[in-house]
Amino acid sequence: MIISPTRPAKLFFYGGLFLAFLGDVCQLVIQNQLFFISSLVAFMLMNICYSIAFYNLNRKGLKRPFPFLLTSLLLLIMAYVFLQILGDRVAGGYRFPLIMYMSTLIAMTALVINAVNSEENYEVVVRYLLPGVLMFIIQNVIFAWNLFGEGGQSQGFVYSIIPYSIAQFLLAKGILKLYLKKNK
């Protein structure tokens, strides 16, 4: 029997989907700083909404915090190394917003890892949600590298759209399976 997330958690996930759409619309004008920052805020809020939905997938909460903390630590180290590789290319007003965005992505990933501990939702989390979140990480690395490392070449963004689409599909499919699965 799968324990579905609570109704507010479902609304947070759908709110995250709307924010993803809003972020996508804002990124259509990537050369405009206002729209870029707006898209960054929309995606950051999307990560927060998804995090709340994923937190609710494990009824035990963070009673076994080791996987959550280990995931957070490893991703923080990876984020730090990535920022060091980018170096001065992320100078100015983008360094702090990028760090804030990365923090929400790390929290979302750690909360999906925490949801793996849910025996009721294990299969769906491992099959759909965890790969979806990992695709988000890949997409964000590709996007940031293209934007800050390669100067934001138009053809470079195509490579980040593919994992982004796969990530959104996997998350939506996973949440849909959790909500529509009939209790046995």
PDB file of C-alpha atoms in Angstrom:
ATOM      1  CA  MET A   1       0.000   0.000   0.000  1.00  0.00           C
ATOM      2  CA  ILE A   2       1.420   3.359  -0.995  1.00  0.00           C
ATOM      3  CA  ILE A   3       0.898   6.230   1.387  1.00  0.00           C
ATOM      4  CA  SER A   4       0.145   9.233  -0.763  1.00  0.00           C
ATOM      5  CA  PRO A   5       1.517  12.615   0.144  1.00  0.00           C
ATOM      6  CA  THR A   6      -0.837  14.965   1.926  1.00  0.00           C
ATOM      7  CA  ARG A   7      -3.078  17.293  -0.057  1.00  0.00           C
ATOM      8  CA  PRO A   8      -0.982  20.403   0.808  1.00  0.00           C
ATOM      9  CA  ALA A   9       2.137  18.562  -0.384  1.00  0.00           C
ATOM     10  CA  LYS A  10       0.360  17.845  -3.662  1.00  0.00           C
ATOM     11  CA  LEU A  11      -0.479  21.535  -4.002  1.00  0.00           C
ATOM     12  CA  PHE A  12       3.168  22.430  -3.353  1.00  0.00           C
ATOM     13  CA  PHE A  13       4.240  20.098  -6.160  1.00  0.00           C
ATOM     14  CA  TYR A  14       1.726  21.642  -8.555  1.00  0.00           C
ATOM     15  CA  GLY A  15       2.844  25.094  -7.438  1.00  0.00           C
ATOM     16  CA  GLY A  16       6.387  24.020  -8.279  1.00  0.00           C
ATOM     17  CA  LEU A  17       5.270  22.987 -11.764  1.00  0.00           C
ATOM     18  CA  PHE A  18       3.689  26.410 -12.272  1.00  0.00           C
ATOM     19  CA  LEU A  19       6.885  28.112 -11.073  1.00  0.00           C
ATOM     20  CA  ALA A  20       8.894  25.967 -13.505  1.00  0.00           C
ATOM     21  CA  PHE A  21       6.667  27.205 -16.311  1.00  0.00           C
ATOM     22  CA  LEU A  22       7.115  30.785 -15.130  1.00  0.00           C
ATOM     23  CA  GLY A  23      10.893  30.318 -14.977  1.00  0.00           C
ATOM     24  CA  ASP A  24      10.889  28.874 -18.490  1.00  0.00           C
ATOM     25  CA  VAL A  25       8.979  31.882 -19.810  1.00  0.00           C
ATOM     26  CA  CYS A  26      11.404  34.277 -18.100  1.00  0.00           C
ATOM     27  CA  GLN A  27      14.413  32.457 -19.562  1.00  0.00           C
ATOM     28  CA  LEU A  28      13.172  33.030 -23.084  1.00  0.00           C
ATOM     29  CA  VAL A  29      14.752  36.472 -22.662  1.00  0.00           C
ATOM     30  CA  ILE A  30      18.032  35.182 -21.217  1.00  0.00           C
ATOM     31  CA  GLN A  31      20.092  38.209 -22.305  1.00  0.00           C
ATOM     32  CA  ASN A  32      17.969  40.505 -20.121  1.00  0.00           C
ATOM     33  CA  GLN A  33      19.314  40.551 -16.543  1.00  0.00           C
ATOM     34  CA  LEU A  34      15.901  41.228 -14.979  1.00  0.00           C
ATOM     35  CA  PHE A  35      14.353  38.212 -16.692  1.00  0.00           C
ATOM     36  CA  PHE A  36      17.341  36.024 -15.846  1.00  0.00           C
ATOM     37  CA  ILE A  37      17.143  36.906 -12.136  1.00  0.00           C
ATOM     38  CA  SER A  38      13.359  36.421 -12.283  1.00  0.00           C
ATOM     39  CA  SER A  39      13.823  32.949 -13.767  1.00  0.00           C
ATOM     40  CA  LEU A  40      16.425  32.127 -11.118  1.00  0.00           C
ATOM     41  CA  VAL A  41      13.979  33.144  -8.368  1.00  0.00           C
ATOM     42  CA  ALA A  42      11.152  31.157 -10.001  1.00  0.00           C
ATOM     43  CA  PHE A  43      13.315  28.020 -10.230  1.00  0.00           C
ATOM     44  CA  MET A  44      14.548  28.527  -6.673  1.00  0.00           C
ATOM     45  CA  LEU A  45      10.940  28.677  -5.471  1.00  0.00           C
ATOM     46  CA  MET A  46      10.182  25.610  -7.618  1.00  0.00           C
ATOM     47  CA  ASN A  47      12.967  23.740  -5.805  1.00  0.00           C
ATOM     48  CA  ILE A  48      11.511  24.797  -2.459  1.00  0.00           C
ATOM     49  CA  CYS A  49       8.000  23.668  -3.438  1.00  0.00           C
ATOM     50  CA  TYR A  50       9.315  20.325  -4.697  1.00  0.00           C
ATOM     51  CA  SER A  51      11.356  19.977  -1.486  1.00  0.00           C
ATOM     52  CA  ILE A  52       8.233  20.371   0.650  1.00  0.00           C
ATOM     53  CA  ALA A  53       6.396  17.798  -1.462  1.00  0.00           C
ATOM     54  CA  PHE A  54       9.324  15.351  -1.209  1.00  0.00           C
ATOM     55  CA  TYR A  55       9.674  15.883   2.547  1.00  0.00           C
ATOM     56  CA  ASN A  56       6.069  14.727   2.941  1.00  0.00           C
ATOM     57  CA  LEU A  57       6.778  11.447   1.149  1.00  0.00           C
ATOM     58  CA  ASN A  58       8.544  10.039   4.193  1.00  0.00           C
ATOM     59  CA  ARG A  59       6.175   9.914   7.144  1.00  0.00           C
ATOM     60  CA  LYS A  60       9.129   9.307   9.451  1.00  0.00           C
ATOM     61  CA  GLY A  61      10.530  12.708   8.572  1.00  0.00           C
ATOM     62  CA  LEU A  62      14.198  13.123   9.282  1.00  0.00           C
ATOM     63  CA  LYS A  63      14.391  10.537  12.056  1.00  0.00           C
ATOM     64  CA  ARG A  64      17.218   8.854  10.182  1.00  0.00           C
ATOM     65  CA  PRO A  65      19.192  11.963   9.220  1.00  0.00           C
ATOM     66  CA  PHE A  66      22.429  10.273   8.085  1.00  0.00           C
ATOM     67  CA  PRO A  67      21.486   9.862   4.376  1.00  0.00           C
ATOM     68  CA  PHE A  68      20.084  13.418   4.310  1.00  0.00           C
ATOM     69  CA  LEU A  69      23.181  14.900   5.951  1.00  0.00           C
ATOM     70  CA  LEU A  70      25.629  12.856   3.879  1.00  0.00           C
ATOM     71  CA  THR A  71      23.884  13.824   0.647  1.00  0.00           C
ATOM     72  CA  SER A  72      23.853  17.472   1.685  1.00  0.00           C
ATOM     73  CA  LEU A  73      27.552  17.405   2.563  1.00  0.00           C
ATOM     74  CA  LEU A  74      28.582  15.691  -0.690  1.00  0.00           C
ATOM     75  CA  LEU A  75      26.504  18.070  -2.795  1.00  0.00           C
ATOM     76  CA  LEU A  76      27.851  21.097  -0.902  1.00  0.00           C
ATOM     77  CA  ILE A  77      31.397  19.950  -1.651  1.00  0.00           C
ATOM     78  CA  MET A  78      30.507  19.397  -5.317  1.00  0.00           C
ATOM     79  CA  ALA A  79      28.864  22.837  -5.511  1.00  0.00           C
ATOM     80  CA  TYR A  80      31.918  24.467  -3.935  1.00  0.00           C
ATOM     81  CA  VAL A  81      34.249  22.735  -6.400  1.00  0.00           C
ATOM     82  CA  PHE A  82      32.007  23.731  -9.312  1.00  0.00           C
ATOM     83  CA  LEU A  83      32.020  27.371  -8.204  1.00  0.00           C
ATOM     84  CA  GLN A  84      35.810  27.228  -7.885  1.00  0.00           C
ATOM     85  CA  ILE A  85      36.094  25.852 -11.419  1.00  0.00           C
ATOM     86  CA  LEU A  86      33.877  28.641 -12.737  1.00  0.00           C
ATOM     87  CA  GLY A  87      35.974  31.112 -10.746  1.00  0.00           C
ATOM     88  CA  ASP A  88      35.696  34.764 -11.660  1.00  0.00           C
ATOM     89  CA  ARG A  89      33.260  34.023 -14.482  1.00  0.00           C
ATOM     90  CA  VAL A  90      30.499  34.125 -11.849  1.00  0.00           C
ATOM     91  CA  ALA A  91      31.628  37.454 -10.494  1.00  0.00           C
ATOM     92  CA  GLY A  92      29.491  40.374  -9.559  1.00  0.00           C
ATOM     93  CA  GLY A  93      25.838  40.068  -8.712  1.00  0.00           C
ATOM     94  CA  TYR A  94      25.461  36.440  -9.786  1.00  0.00           C
ATOM     95  CA  ARG A  95      27.607  34.668  -7.203  1.00  0.00           C
ATOM     96  CA  PHE A  96      25.204  35.071  -4.252  1.00  0.00           C
ATOM     97  CA  PRO A  97      22.001  34.253  -6.203  1.00  0.00           C
ATOM     98  CA  LEU A  98      23.747  31.219  -7.692  1.00  0.00           C
ATOM     99  CA  ILE A  99      24.784  30.014  -4.228  1.00  0.00           C
ATOM    100  CA  MET A 100      21.219  30.489  -2.979  1.00  0.00           C
ATOM    101  CA  TYR A 101      19.854  28.582  -5.962  1.00  0.00           C
ATOM    102  CA  MET A 102      22.360  25.756  -5.462  1.00  0.00           C
ATOM    103  CA  SER A 103      21.306  25.542  -1.805  1.00  0.00           C
ATOM    104  CA  THR A 104      17.670  24.944  -2.769  1.00  0.00           C
ATOM    105  CA  LEU A 105      18.752  22.310  -5.314  1.00  0.00           C
ATOM    106  CA  ILE A 106      20.849  20.580  -2.649  1.00  0.00           C
ATOM    107  CA  ALA A 107      17.929  20.616  -0.196  1.00  0.00           C
ATOM    108  CA  MET A 108      15.578  19.165  -2.818  1.00  0.00           C
ATOM    109  CA  THR A 109      18.047  16.383  -3.629  1.00  0.00           C
ATOM    110  CA  ALA A 110      18.677  15.562   0.021  1.00  0.00           C
ATOM    111  CA  LEU A 111      14.926  15.386   0.697  1.00  0.00           C
ATOM    112  CA  VAL A 112      14.444  12.952  -2.183  1.00  0.00           C
ATOM    113  CA  ILE A 113      17.228  10.828  -0.686  1.00  0.00           C
ATOM    114  CA  ASN A 114      15.333  11.053   2.613  1.00  0.00           C
ATOM    115  CA  ALA A 115      12.151   9.898   0.831  1.00  0.00           C
ATOM    116  CA  VAL A 116      13.988   6.739  -0.280  1.00  0.00           C
ATOM    117  CA  ASN A 117      13.709   5.682   3.394  1.00  0.00           C
ATOM    118  CA  SER A 118       9.937   5.516   2.998  1.00  0.00           C
ATOM    119  CA  GLU A 119       9.078   1.854   2.625  1.00  0.00           C
ATOM    120  CA  GLU A 120       5.637   2.706   1.241  1.00  0.00           C
ATOM    121  CA  ASN A 121       6.938   4.992  -1.517  1.00  0.00           C
ATOM    122  CA  TYR A 122      10.366   3.447  -2.094  1.00  0.00           C
ATOM    123  CA  GLU A 123       9.696   2.042  -5.573  1.00  0.00           C
ATOM    124  CA  VAL A 124       8.257   5.257  -7.021  1.00  0.00           C
ATOM    125  CA  VAL A 125      10.907   7.441  -5.387  1.00  0.00           C
ATOM    126  CA  VAL A 126      13.775   5.302  -6.706  1.00  0.00           C
ATOM    127  CA  ARG A 127      12.262   4.779 -10.137  1.00  0.00           C
ATOM    128  CA  TYR A 128      11.046   8.309 -10.893  1.00  0.00           C
ATOM    129  CA  LEU A 129      11.795  11.007  -8.332  1.00  0.00           C
ATOM    130  CA  LEU A 130      15.450  10.298  -7.589  1.00  0.00           C
ATOM    131  CA  PRO A 131      16.441  10.009 -11.278  1.00  0.00           C
ATOM    132  CA  GLY A 132      14.399  13.151 -11.982  1.00  0.00           C
ATOM    133  CA  VAL A 133      16.245  15.149  -9.360  1.00  0.00           C
ATOM    134  CA  LEU A 134      19.607  13.796 -10.555  1.00  0.00           C
ATOM    135  CA  MET A 135      18.678  14.938 -14.073  1.00  0.00           C
ATOM    136  CA  PHE A 136      18.009  18.391 -12.617  1.00  0.00           C
ATOM    137  CA  ILE A 137      21.539  18.451 -11.223  1.00  0.00           C
ATOM    138  CA  ILE A 138      22.966  17.461 -14.616  1.00  0.00           C
ATOM    139  CA  GLN A 139      20.803  20.077 -16.344  1.00  0.00           C
ATOM    140  CA  ASN A 140      21.885  22.802 -13.954  1.00  0.00           C
ATOM    141  CA  VAL A 141      25.573  21.976 -14.396  1.00  0.00           C
ATOM    142  CA  ILE A 142      25.209  22.087 -18.187  1.00  0.00           C
ATOM    143  CA  PHE A 143      23.207  25.322 -18.049  1.00  0.00           C
ATOM    144  CA  ALA A 144      25.588  27.078 -15.630  1.00  0.00           C
ATOM    145  CA  TRP A 145      28.662  25.936 -17.544  1.00  0.00           C
ATOM    146  CA  ASN A 146      27.204  27.204 -20.803  1.00  0.00           C
ATOM    147  CA  LEU A 147      26.082  30.500 -19.292  1.00  0.00           C
ATOM    148  CA  PHE A 148      29.120  31.328 -17.188  1.00  0.00           C
ATOM    149  CA  GLY A 149      31.849  29.155 -18.707  1.00  0.00           C
ATOM    150  CA  GLU A 150      31.028  29.485 -22.401  1.00  0.00           C
ATOM    151  CA  GLY A 151      29.399  32.909 -22.424  1.00  0.00           C
ATOM    152  CA  GLY A 152      25.817  31.772 -22.937  1.00  0.00           C
ATOM    153  CA  GLN A 153      25.957  30.413 -26.470  1.00  0.00           C
ATOM    154  CA  SER A 154      22.477  29.757 -27.858  1.00  0.00           C
ATOM    155  CA  GLN A 155      23.304  26.257 -29.082  1.00  0.00           C
ATOM    156  CA  GLY A 156      24.633  25.375 -25.625  1.00  0.00           C
ATOM    157  CA  PHE A 157      21.218  25.838 -24.064  1.00  0.00           C
ATOM    158  CA  VAL A 158      19.817  23.055 -26.257  1.00  0.00           C
ATOM    159  CA  TYR A 159      21.929  20.568 -24.310  1.00  0.00           C
ATOM    160  CA  SER A 160      20.425  21.671 -21.013  1.00  0.00           C
ATOM    161  CA  ILE A 161      16.836  21.486 -22.269  1.00  0.00           C
ATOM    162  CA  ILE A 162      17.005  17.725 -22.811  1.00  0.00           C
ATOM    163  CA  PRO A 163      17.847  16.750 -19.192  1.00  0.00           C
ATOM    164  CA  TYR A 164      15.467  19.470 -17.935  1.00  0.00           C
ATOM    165  CA  SER A 165      12.590  17.936 -19.908  1.00  0.00           C
ATOM    166  CA  ILE A 166      13.464  14.441 -18.721  1.00  0.00           C
ATOM    167  CA  ALA A 167      13.658  15.673 -15.111  1.00  0.00           C
ATOM    168  CA  GLN A 168      10.258  17.375 -15.191  1.00  0.00           C
ATOM    169  CA  PHE A 169       8.709  14.323 -16.886  1.00  0.00           C
ATOM    170  CA  LEU A 170      10.105  11.910 -14.299  1.00  0.00           C
ATOM    171  CA  LEU A 171       9.007  14.052 -11.358  1.00  0.00           C
ATOM    172  CA  ALA A 172       5.511  14.591 -12.740  1.00  0.00           C
ATOM    173  CA  LYS A 173       5.142  10.895 -13.595  1.00  0.00           C
ATOM    174  CA  GLY A 174       6.349   9.873 -10.130  1.00  0.00           C
ATOM    175  CA  ILE A 175       4.003  12.220  -8.306  1.00  0.00           C
ATOM    176  CA  LEU A 176       1.156  11.142 -10.555  1.00  0.00           C
ATOM    177  CA  LYS A 177       1.841   7.485  -9.704  1.00  0.00           C
ATOM    178  CA  LEU A 178       1.827   8.306  -5.995  1.00  0.00           C
ATOM    179  CA  TYR A 179      -1.512  10.099  -6.203  1.00  0.00           C
ATOM    180  CA  LEU A 180      -3.343   7.797  -8.594  1.00  0.00           C
ATOM    181  CA  LYS A 181      -2.155   4.472  -7.208  1.00  0.00           C
ATOM    182  CA  LYS A 182      -5.093   2.604  -5.747  1.00  0.00           C
ATOM    183  CA  ASN A 183      -4.645   1.389  -2.191  1.00  0.00           C
ATOM    184  CA  LYS A 184      -4.543  -2.387  -2.100  1.00  0.00           C
TER     185      LYS A 184
END
